[in-house]
PDB file of C-alpha atoms in Angstrom:
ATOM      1  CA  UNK L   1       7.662  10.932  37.198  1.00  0.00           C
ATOM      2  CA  UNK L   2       9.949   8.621  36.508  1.00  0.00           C
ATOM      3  CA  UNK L   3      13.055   9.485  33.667  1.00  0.00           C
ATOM      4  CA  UNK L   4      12.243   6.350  31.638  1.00  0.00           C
ATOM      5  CA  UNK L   5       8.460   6.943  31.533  1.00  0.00           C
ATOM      6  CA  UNK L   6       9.026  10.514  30.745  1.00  0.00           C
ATOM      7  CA  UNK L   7      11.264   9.220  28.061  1.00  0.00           C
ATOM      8  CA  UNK L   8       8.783   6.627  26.280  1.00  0.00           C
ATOM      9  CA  UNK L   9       6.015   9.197  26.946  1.00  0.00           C
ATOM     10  CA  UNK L  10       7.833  11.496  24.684  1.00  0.00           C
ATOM     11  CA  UNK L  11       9.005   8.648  21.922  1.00  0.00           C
ATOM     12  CA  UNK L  12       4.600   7.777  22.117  1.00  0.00           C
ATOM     13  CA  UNK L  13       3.599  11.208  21.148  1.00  0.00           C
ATOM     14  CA  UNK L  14       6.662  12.139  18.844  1.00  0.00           C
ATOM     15  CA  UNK L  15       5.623   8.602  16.796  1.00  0.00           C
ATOM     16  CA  UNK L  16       1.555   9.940  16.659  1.00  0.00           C
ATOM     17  CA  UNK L  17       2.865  13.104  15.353  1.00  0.00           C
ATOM     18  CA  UNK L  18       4.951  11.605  12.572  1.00  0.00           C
ATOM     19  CA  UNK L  19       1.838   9.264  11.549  1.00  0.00           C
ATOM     20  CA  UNK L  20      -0.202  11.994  11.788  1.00  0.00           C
ATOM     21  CA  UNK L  21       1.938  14.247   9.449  1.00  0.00           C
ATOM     22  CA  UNK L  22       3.015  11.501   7.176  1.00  0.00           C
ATOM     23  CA  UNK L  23      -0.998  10.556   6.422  1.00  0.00           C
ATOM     24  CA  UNK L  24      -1.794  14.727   6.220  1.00  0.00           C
ATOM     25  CA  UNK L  25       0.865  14.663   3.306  1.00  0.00           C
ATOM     26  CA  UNK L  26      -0.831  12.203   1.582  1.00  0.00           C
ATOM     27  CA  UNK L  27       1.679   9.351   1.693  1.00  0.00           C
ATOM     28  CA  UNK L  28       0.287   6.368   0.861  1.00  0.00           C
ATOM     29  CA  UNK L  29       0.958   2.804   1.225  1.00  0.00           C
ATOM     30  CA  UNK L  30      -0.167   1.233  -2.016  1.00  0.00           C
ATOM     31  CA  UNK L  31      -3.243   0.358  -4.242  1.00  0.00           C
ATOM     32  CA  UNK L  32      -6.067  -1.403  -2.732  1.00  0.00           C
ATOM     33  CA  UNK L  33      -5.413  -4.438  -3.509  1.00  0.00           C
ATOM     34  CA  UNK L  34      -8.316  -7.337  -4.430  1.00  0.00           C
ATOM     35  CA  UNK L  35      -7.843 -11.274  -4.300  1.00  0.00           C
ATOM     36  CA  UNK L  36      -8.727 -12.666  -7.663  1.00  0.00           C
ATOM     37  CA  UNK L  37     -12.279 -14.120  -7.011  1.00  0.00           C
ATOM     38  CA  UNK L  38     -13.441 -10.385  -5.552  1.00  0.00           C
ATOM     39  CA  UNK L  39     -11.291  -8.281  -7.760  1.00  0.00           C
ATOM     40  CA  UNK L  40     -12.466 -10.190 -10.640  1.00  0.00           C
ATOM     41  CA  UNK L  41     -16.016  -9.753  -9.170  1.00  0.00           C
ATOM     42  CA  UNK L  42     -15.209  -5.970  -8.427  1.00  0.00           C
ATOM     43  CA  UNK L  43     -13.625  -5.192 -12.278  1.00  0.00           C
ATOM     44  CA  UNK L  44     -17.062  -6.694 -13.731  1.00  0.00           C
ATOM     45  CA  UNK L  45     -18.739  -4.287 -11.285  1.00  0.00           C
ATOM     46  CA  UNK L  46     -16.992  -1.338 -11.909  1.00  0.00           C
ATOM     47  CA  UNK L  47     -16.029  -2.100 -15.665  1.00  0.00           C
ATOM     48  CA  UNK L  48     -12.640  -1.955 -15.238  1.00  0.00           C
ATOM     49  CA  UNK L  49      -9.530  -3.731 -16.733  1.00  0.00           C
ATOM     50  CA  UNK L  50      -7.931  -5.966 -14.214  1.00  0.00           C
ATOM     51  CA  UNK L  51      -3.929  -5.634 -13.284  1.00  0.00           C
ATOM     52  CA  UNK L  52      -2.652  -8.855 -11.795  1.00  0.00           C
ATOM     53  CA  UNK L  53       0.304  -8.253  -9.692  1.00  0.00           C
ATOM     54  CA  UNK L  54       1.941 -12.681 -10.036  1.00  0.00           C
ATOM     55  CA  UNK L  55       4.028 -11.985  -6.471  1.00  0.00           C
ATOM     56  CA  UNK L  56       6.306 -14.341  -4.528  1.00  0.00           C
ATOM     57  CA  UNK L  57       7.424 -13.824  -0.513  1.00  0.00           C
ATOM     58  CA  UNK L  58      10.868 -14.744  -1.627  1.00  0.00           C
ATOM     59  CA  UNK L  59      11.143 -12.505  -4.929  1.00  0.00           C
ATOM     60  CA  UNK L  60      13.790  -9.617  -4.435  1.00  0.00           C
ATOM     61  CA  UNK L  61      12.057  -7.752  -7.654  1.00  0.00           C
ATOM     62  CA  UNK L  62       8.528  -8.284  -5.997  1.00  0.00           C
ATOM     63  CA  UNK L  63       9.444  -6.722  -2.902  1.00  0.00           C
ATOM     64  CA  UNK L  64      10.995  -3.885  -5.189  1.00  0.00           C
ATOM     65  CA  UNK L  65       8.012  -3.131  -7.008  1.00  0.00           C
ATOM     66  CA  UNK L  66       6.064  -2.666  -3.828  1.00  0.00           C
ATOM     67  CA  UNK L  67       8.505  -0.829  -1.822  1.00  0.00           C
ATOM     68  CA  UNK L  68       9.244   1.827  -5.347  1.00  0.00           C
ATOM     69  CA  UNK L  69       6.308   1.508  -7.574  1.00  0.00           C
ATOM     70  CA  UNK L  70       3.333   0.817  -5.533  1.00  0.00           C
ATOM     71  CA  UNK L  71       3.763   3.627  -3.377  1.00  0.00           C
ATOM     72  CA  UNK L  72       4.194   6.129  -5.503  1.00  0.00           C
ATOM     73  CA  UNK L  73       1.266   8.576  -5.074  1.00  0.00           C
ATOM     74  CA  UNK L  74       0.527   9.219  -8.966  1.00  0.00           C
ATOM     75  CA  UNK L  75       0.748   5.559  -9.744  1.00  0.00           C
ATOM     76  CA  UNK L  76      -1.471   4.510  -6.975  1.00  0.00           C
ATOM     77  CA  UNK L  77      -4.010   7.047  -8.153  1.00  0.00           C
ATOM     78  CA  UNK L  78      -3.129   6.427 -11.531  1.00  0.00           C
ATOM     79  CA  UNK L  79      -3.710   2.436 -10.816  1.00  0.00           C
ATOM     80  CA  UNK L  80      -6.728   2.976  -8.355  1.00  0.00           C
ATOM     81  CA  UNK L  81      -8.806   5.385 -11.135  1.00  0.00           C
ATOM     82  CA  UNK L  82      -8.374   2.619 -14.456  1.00  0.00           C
ATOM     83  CA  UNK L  83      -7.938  -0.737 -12.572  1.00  0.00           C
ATOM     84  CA  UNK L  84      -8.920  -2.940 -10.094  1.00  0.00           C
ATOM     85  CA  UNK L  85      -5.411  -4.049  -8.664  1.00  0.00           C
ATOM     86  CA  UNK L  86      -5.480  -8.266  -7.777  1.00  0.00           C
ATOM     87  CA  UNK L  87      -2.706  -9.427  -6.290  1.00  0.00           C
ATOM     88  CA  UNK L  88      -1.951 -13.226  -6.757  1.00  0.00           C
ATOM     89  CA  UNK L  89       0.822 -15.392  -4.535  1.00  0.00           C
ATOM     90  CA  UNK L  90       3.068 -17.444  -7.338  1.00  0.00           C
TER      91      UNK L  90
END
């Protein structure tokens, strides 16, 4: 076979691994997040307070908040047990 298919075959399976091991761990990416119509539809259902996450694309805090506090495993759980998490574009 071929060096560079031997190569990518390798960088393929070493990349399944990693998901695999980072999923096992229990890493997770974030609250499940609800638009405001179905989250607000969802809260009523579940009788549960809502947490509106007010979000831009552009917003340098936003983009912090998801990348530090929404992926930390005992706030997601935390979040995902007492809320139902809506996220809403500013």
């Amino acid at each position: 076979m071929n060096k560079i298919i031997k190569i990518f075959l390798l960088a393929i399976a070493g990349g399944t691994v990693t998901l695999y091991l980072l999923q096992s761990k229990g890493y997770h990416s974030g609250p499940k997040w609800y638009n405001i119509e179905s989250g607000l539809s969802e809260g009523k259902k579940q009788n549960k307070m809502i947490l509106i996450d007010v979000y831009t694309d552009w917003c340098k805090w936003c983009k912090k908040m998801d990348s530090d506090v929404y992926s930390d495993k005992e706030i997601v759980s935390y979040l995902e047990e007492n809320f139902i998490c809506v996220k809403l574009d500013g």
